[in-house]
Short mmCIF file of C-alpha atoms and ligand atoms in Angstrom, two decimals:
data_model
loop_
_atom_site.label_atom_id
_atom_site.label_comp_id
_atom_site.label_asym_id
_atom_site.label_seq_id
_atom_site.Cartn_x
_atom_site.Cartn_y
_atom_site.Cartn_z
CA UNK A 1 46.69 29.10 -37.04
CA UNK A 2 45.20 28.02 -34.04
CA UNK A 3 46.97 27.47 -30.58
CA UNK A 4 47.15 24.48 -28.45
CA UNK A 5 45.70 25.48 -24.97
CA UNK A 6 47.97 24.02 -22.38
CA UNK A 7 46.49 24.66 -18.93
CA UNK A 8 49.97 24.52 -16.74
CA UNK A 9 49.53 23.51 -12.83
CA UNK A 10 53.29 24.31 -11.69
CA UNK A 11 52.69 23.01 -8.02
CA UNK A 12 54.62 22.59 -5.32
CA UNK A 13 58.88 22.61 -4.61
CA UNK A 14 60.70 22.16 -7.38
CA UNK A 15 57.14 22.30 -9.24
CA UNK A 16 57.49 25.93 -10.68
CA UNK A 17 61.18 25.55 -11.68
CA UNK A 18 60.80 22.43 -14.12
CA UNK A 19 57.70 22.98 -15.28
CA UNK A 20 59.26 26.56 -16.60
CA UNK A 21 62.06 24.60 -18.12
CA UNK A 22 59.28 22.77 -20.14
CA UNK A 23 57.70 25.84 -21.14
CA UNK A 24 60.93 26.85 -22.44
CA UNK A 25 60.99 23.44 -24.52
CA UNK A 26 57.75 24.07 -26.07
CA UNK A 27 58.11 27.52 -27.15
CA UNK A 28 61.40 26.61 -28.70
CA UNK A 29 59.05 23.60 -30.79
CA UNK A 30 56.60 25.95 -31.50
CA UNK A 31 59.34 28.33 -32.95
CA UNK A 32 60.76 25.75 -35.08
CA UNK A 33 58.04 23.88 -36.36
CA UNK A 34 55.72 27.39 -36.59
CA UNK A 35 53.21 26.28 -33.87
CA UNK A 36 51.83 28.04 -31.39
CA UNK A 37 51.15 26.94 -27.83
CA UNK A 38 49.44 29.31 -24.92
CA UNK A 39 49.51 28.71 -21.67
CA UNK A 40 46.84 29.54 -18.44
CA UNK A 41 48.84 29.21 -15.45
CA UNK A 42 46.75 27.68 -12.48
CA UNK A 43 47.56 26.86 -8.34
CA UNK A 44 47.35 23.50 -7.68
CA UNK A 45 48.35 21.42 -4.69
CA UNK A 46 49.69 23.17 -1.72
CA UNK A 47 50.34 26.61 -3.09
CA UNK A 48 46.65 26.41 -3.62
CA UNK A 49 46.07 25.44 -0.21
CA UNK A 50 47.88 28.61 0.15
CA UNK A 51 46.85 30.72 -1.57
CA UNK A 52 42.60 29.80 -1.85
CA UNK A 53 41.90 27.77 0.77
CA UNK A 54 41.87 24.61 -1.08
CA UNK A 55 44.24 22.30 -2.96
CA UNK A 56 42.06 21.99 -6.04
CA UNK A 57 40.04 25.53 -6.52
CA UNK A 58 37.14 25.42 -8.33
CA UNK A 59 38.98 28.13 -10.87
CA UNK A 60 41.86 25.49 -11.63
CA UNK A 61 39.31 23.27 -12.34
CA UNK A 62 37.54 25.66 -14.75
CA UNK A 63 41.20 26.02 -15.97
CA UNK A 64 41.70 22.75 -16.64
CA UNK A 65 38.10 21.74 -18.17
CA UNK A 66 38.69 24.57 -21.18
CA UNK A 67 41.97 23.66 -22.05
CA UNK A 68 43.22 21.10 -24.56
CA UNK A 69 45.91 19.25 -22.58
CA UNK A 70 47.20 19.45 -18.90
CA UNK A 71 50.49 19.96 -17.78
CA UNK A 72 51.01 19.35 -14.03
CA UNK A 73 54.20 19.89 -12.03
CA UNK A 74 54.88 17.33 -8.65
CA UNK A 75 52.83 18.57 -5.67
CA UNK A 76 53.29 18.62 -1.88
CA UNK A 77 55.03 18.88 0.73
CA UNK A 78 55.86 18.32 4.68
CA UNK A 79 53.83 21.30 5.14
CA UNK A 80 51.13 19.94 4.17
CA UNK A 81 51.46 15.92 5.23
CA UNK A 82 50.06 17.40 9.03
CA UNK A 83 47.01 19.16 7.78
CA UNK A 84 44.25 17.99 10.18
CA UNK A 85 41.53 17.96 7.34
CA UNK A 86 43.34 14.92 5.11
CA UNK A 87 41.14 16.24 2.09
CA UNK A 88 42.57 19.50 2.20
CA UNK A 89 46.25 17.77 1.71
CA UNK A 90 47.21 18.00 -1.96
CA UNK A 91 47.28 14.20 -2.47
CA UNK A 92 43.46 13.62 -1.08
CA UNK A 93 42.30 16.79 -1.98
CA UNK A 94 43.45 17.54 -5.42
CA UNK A 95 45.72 14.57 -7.25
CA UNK A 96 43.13 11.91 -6.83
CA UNK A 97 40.28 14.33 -7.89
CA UNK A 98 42.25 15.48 -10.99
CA UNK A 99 42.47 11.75 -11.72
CA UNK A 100 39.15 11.08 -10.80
CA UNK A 101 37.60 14.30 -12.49
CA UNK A 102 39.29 13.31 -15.87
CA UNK A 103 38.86 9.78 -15.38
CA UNK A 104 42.53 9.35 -16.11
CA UNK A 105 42.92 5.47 -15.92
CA UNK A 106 46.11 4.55 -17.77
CA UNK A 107 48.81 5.91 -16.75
CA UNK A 108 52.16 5.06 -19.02
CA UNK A 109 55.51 5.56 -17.41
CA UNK A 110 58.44 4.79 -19.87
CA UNK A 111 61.60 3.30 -17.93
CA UNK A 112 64.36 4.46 -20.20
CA UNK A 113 67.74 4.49 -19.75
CA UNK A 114 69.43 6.23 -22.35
CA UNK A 115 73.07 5.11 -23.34
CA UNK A 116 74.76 7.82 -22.39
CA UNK A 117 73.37 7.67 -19.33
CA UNK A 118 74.21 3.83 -18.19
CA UNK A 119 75.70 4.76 -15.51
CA UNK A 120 74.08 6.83 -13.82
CA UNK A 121 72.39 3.81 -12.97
CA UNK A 122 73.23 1.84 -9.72
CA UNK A 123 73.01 -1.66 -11.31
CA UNK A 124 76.01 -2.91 -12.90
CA UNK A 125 76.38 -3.10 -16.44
CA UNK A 126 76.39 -6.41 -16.58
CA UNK A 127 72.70 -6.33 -15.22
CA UNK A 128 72.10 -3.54 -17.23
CA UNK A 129 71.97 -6.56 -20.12
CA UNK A 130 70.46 -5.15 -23.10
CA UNK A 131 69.55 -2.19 -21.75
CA UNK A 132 66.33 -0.53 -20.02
CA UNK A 133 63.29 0.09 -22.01
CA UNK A 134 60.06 -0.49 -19.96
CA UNK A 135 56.31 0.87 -20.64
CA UNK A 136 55.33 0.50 -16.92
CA UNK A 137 51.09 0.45 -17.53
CA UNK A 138 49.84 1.29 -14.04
CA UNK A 139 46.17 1.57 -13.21
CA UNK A 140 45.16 4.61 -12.17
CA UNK A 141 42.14 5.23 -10.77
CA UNK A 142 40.91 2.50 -9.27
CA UNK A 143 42.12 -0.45 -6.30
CA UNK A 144 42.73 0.65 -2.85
CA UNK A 145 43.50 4.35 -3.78
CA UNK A 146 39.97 4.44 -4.30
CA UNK A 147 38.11 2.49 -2.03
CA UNK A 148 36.21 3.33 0.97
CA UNK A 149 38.68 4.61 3.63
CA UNK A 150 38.11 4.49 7.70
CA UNK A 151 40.35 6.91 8.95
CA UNK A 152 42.01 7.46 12.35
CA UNK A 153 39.95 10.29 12.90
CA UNK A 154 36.62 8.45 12.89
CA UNK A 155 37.86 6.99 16.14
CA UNK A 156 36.23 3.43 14.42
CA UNK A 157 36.10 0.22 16.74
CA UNK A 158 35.64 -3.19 15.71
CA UNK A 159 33.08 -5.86 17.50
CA UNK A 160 35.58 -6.01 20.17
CA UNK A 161 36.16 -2.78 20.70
CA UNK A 162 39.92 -2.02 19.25
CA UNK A 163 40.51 1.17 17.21
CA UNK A 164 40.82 0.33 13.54
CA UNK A 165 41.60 1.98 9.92
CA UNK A 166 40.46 0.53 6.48
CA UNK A 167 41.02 0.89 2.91
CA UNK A 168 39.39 -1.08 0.85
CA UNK A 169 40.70 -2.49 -2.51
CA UNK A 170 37.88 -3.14 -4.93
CA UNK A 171 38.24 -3.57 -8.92
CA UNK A 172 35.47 -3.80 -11.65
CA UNK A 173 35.24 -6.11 -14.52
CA UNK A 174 35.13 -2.59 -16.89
CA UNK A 175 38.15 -0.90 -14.83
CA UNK A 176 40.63 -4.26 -15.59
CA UNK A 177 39.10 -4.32 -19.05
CA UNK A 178 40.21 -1.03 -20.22
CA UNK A 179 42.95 -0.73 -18.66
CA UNK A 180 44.16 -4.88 -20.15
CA UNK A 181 43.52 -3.08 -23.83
CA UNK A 182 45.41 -0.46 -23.37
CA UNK A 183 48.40 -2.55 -22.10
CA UNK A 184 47.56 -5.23 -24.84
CA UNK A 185 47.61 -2.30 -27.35
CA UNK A 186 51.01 -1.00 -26.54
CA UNK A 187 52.82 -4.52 -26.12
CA UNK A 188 50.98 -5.18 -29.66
CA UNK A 189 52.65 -1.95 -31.04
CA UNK A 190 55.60 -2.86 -29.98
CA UNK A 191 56.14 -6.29 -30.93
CA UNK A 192 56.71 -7.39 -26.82
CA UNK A 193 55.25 -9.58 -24.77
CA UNK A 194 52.96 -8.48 -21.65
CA UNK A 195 54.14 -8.67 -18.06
CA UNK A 196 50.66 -8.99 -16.37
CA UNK A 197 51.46 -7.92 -12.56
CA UNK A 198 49.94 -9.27 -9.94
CA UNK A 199 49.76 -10.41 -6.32
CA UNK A 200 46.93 -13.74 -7.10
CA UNK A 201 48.12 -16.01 -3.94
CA UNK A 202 47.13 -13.48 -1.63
CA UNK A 203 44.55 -10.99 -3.17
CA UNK A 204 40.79 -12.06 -4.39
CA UNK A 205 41.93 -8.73 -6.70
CA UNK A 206 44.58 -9.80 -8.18
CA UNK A 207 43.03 -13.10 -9.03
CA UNK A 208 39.99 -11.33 -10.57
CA UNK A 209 42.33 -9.37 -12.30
CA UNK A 210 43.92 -12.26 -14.07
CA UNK A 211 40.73 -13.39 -15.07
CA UNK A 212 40.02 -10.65 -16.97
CA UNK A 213 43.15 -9.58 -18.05
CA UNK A 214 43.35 -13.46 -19.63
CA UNK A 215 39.85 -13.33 -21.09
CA UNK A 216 41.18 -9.86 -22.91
CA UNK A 217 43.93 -11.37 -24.20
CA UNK A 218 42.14 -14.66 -25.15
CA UNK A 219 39.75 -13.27 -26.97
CA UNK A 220 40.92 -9.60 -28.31
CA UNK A 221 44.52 -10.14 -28.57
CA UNK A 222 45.55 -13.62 -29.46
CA UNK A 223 48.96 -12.61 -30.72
CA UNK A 224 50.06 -11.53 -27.93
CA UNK A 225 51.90 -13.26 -25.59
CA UNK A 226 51.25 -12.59 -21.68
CA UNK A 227 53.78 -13.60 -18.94
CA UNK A 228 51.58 -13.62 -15.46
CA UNK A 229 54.20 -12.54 -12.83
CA UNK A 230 53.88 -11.84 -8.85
CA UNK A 231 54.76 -8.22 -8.01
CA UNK A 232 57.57 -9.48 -5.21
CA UNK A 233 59.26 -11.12 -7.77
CA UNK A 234 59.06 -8.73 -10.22
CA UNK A 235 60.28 -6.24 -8.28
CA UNK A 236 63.58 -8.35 -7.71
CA UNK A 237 63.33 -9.28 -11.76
CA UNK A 238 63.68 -5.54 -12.16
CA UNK A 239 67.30 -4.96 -10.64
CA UNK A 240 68.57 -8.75 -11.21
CA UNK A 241 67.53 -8.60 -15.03
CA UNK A 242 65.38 -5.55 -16.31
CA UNK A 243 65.92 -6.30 -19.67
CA UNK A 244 63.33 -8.95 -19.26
CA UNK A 245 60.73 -6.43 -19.61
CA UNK A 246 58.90 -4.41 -22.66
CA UNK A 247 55.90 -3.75 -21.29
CA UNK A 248 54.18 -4.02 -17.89
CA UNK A 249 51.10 -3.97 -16.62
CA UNK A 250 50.07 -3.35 -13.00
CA UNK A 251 47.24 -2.21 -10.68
CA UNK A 252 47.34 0.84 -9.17
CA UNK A 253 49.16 0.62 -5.94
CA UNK A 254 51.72 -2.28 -7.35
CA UNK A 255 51.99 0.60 -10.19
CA UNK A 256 53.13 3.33 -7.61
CA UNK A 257 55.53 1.15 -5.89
CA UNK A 258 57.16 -0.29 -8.83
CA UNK A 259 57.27 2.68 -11.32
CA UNK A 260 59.46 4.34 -8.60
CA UNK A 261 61.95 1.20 -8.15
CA UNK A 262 61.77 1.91 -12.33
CA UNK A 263 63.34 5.52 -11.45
CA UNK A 264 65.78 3.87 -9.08
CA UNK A 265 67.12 1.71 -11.63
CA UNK A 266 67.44 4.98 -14.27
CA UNK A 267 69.46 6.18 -10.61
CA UNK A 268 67.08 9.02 -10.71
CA UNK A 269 63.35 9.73 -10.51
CA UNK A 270 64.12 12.96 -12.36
CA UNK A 271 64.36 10.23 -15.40
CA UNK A 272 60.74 9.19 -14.91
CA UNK A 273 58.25 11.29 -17.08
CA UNK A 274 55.01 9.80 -17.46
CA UNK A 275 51.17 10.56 -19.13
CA UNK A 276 47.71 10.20 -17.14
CA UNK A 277 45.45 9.29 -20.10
CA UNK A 278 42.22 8.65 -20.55
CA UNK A 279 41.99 7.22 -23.90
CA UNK A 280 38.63 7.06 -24.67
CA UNK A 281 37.79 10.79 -24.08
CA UNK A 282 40.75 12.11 -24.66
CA UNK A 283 41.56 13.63 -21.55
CA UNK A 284 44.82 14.14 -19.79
CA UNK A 285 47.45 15.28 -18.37
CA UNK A 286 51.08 14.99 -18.09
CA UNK A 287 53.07 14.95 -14.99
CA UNK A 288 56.33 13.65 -13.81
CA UNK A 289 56.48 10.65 -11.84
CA UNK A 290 57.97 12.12 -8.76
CA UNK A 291 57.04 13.66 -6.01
CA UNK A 292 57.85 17.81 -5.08
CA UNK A 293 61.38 17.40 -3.60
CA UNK A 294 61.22 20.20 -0.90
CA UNK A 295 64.58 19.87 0.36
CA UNK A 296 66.18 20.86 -3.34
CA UNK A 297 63.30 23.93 -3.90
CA UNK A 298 64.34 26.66 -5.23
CA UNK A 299 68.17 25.62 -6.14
CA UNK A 300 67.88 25.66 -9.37
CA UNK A 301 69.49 22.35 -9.06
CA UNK A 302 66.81 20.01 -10.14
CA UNK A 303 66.21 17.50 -13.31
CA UNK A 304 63.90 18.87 -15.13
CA UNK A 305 64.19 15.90 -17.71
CA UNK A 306 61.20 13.99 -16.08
CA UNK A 307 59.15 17.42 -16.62
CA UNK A 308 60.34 18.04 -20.36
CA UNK A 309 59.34 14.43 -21.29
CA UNK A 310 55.62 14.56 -20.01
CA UNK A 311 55.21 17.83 -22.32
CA UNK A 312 56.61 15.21 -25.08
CA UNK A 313 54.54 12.70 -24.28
CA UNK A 314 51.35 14.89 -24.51
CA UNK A 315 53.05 16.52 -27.61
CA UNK A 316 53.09 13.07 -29.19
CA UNK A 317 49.48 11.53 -27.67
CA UNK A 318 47.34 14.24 -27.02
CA UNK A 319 48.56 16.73 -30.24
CA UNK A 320 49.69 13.80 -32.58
CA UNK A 321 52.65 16.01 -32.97
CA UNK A 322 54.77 12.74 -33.02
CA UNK A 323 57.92 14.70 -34.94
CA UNK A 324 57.71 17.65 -32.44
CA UNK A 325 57.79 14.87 -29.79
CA UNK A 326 60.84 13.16 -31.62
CA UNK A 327 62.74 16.54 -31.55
CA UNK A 328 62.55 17.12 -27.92
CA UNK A 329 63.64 13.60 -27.27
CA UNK A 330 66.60 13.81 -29.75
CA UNK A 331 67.26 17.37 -27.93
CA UNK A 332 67.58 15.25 -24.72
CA UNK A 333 69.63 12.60 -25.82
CA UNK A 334 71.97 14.90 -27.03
CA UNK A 335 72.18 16.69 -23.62
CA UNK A 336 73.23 13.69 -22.17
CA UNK A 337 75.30 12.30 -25.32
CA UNK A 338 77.24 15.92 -25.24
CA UNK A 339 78.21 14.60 -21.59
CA UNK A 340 76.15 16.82 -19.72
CA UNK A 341 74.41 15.93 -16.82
CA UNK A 342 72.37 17.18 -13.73
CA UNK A 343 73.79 17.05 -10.53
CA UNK A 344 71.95 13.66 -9.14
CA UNK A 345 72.88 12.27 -11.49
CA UNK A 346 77.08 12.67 -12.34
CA UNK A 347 79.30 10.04 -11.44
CA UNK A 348 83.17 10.88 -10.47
CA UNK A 349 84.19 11.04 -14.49
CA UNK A 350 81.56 14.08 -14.85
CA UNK A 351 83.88 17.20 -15.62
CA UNK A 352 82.70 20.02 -13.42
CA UNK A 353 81.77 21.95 -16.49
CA UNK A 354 79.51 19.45 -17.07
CA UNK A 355 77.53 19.61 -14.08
CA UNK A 356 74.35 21.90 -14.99
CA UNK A 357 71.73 23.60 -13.73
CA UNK A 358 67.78 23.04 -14.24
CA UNK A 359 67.85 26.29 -16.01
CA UNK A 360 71.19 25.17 -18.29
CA UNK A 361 69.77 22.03 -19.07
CA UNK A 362 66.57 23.05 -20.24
CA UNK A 363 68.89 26.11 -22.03
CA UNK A 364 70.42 23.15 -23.91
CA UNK A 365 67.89 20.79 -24.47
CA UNK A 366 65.94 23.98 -26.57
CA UNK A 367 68.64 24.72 -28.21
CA UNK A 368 69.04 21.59 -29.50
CA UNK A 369 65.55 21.55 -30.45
CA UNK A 370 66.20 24.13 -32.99
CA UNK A 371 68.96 22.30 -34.12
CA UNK A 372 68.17 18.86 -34.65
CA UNK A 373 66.99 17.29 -38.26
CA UNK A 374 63.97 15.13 -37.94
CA UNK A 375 62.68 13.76 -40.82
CA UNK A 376 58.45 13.59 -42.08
C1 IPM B 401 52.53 9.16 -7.98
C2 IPM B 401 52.51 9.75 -6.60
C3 IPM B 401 51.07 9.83 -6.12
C4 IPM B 401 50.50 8.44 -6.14
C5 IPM B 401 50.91 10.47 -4.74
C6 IPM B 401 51.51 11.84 -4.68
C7 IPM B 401 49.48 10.48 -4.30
O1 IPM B 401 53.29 9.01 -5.73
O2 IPM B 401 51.94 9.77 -8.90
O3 IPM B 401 53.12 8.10 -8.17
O4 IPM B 401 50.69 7.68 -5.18
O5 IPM B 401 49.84 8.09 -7.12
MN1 MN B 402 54.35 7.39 -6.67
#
């Protein structure tokens, strides 16, 4: 039978010890569902800084061009944020070119907050409503991420003569297209209506953005309903009532800021797994939503959870292994549902025998791969 390729980029800080925790995961999938998945390890990010010279070697990218899907652990790190050349720091040098090599415009981040988990979060339950179940839809390859930059280096100077920086935010009538369809799709799919984000009484972006996000809608999905909302207020709407939202969709900045505030309502980023897609290749990868956590490198302390969901998600999208997928998640749930929990994310009720590892909870969570009954 043949073997899904899985090129694995482990990165930086706690990089290599989740992204082994995921391995575990799918090996114990492929043992109980008879599958086989290899792996090609590649440097990525700041150990490839390292290690080659530069943050995105040409081999990684060789790598990553013959596999089938893309797993990539959090990169970075405060020994890299100094680096004189700015394109040889992993987020200019190799994160933005992964995105932009594999055209990876929709990226999905699912806000979930499992039951058993409530509260971990910091919002009371009471705010907590009917729960937390977001598909945050953030642009991502396009906007101000993108645009032409000045940087301080250039030593630029305006008509009058002060020092200056720019980045420009600019957004095609084809980037707010595709990435309105895909949003459309998944609010369609799951019967919710669609938070359009936006920032219109300031940006000539946002307002183009609108446009076309409302001609989509008007004339591709009727049946959907679209609620336009301001990003400042939705980012109070998210702790005062979060169970507002089903699915959201936002440009690519307003997508970074907000998709973390998502993790801060979980009360963890280490609950934020998320997919880079480009849906009408087929190309991806998977990556958590956080960054590489320097300060808890190395502990063995870490959530992997974040790291084991993005190998779900591209079990489910890119593999259409959709009851693989459901098996991990069950295997999570029950992590949590058995009481368990990592440290960031216990309360004062969490028995110390409780408390786990990033090594015991991705010990547990393939375990209860093996064990769990999912149905065709
Ligand atoms: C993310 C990260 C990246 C981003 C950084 C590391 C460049 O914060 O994936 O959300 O801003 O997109
Ligand atoms: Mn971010």
């Amino acid at each position: 039978m043949a073997a899904y390729n899985i090129a694995v980029l482990p990165g930086d800080g706690i990089g290599p010890e989740i992204t082994r925790e995921a391995i575990k995961v799918l090996d114990a999938v492929g043992r109980k569902f008879s599958l086989t998945f290899s792996y090609r390890f590649a440097d990525f990010g700041g150990i490839a800084f390292d290690r080659h010279g530069h943050p995105f070697p040409d081999a990684t990218k060789s790598i990553c061009d013959a596999a089938d899907a893309i797993m990539k652990g959090p990169i970075g790190g405060p020994k890299y944020d100094t680096l004189p050349d700015v394109m040889m720091r992993p987020e200019a040098g190799a994160l933005l070119p992964l995105r932009r090599r594999y055209d990876t415009f929709a990226n999905l981040r699912p806000v979930v907050l499992q039951r058993s988990i409530q509260d971990a979060s910091p919002l009371k339950p009471e705010r907590l409503g009917k729960g937390v179940d977001i598909l945050m839809i953030r642009e991502l390859v396009g906007g101000i991420y993108f645009g032409r930059k000045v940087e301080p280096a250039e030593q630029a100077r305006d008509e009058k003569g002060e020092w200056y920086a720019l980045d420009e935010c600019r957004y095609t009538e084809s980037q707010v297209k595709r990435i309105a369809r895909v949003a459309f799709r998944q609010a369609r799919q799951r019967n919710s209506p669609l938070h359009n984000i936006h920032k219109a009484n300031v940006l000539a972006t946002s307002r183009f953005w609108n446009l076309i996000v409302q001609d989509v809608q008007k004339t591709e999905f009727p049946g959907v309903e679209m609620r336009n909302m301001l990003v400042d207020s939705a980012a109070t709407a998210l702790v005062t009532n979060p169970s507002q939202f089903g699915v959201m969709l936002l440009e690519n900045m307003q997508g970074d800021i907000l998709t973390d505030e998502g993790g801060g309502i979980l009360g963890s980023l280490g609950l934020m797994p998320s997919a880079c897609l480009n849906p009408e290749t087929g190309r991806g990868y998977y990556e958590p939503a956080h960054g590489s956590a320097p300060d808890i490198a190395g502990q063995n302390t870490a959530n992997p959870y974040s790291q084991i969901g993005s190998a779900a998600m591209m079990l489910a999208i890119r593999f259409g292994l959709q009851r693989e997928a459901d098996a991990v998640w069950a295997a999570m749930l029950k992590v949590f549902g058995d009481g368990y929990r990592t440290g960031e994310i216990k309360t004062p009720n969490t028995p110390l025998e409780k408390i786990v590892s990033t090594s015991q909870f991705g010990d547990l969570v393939a375990e209860n791969v093996s064990r769990v009954e999912v149905g065709r």
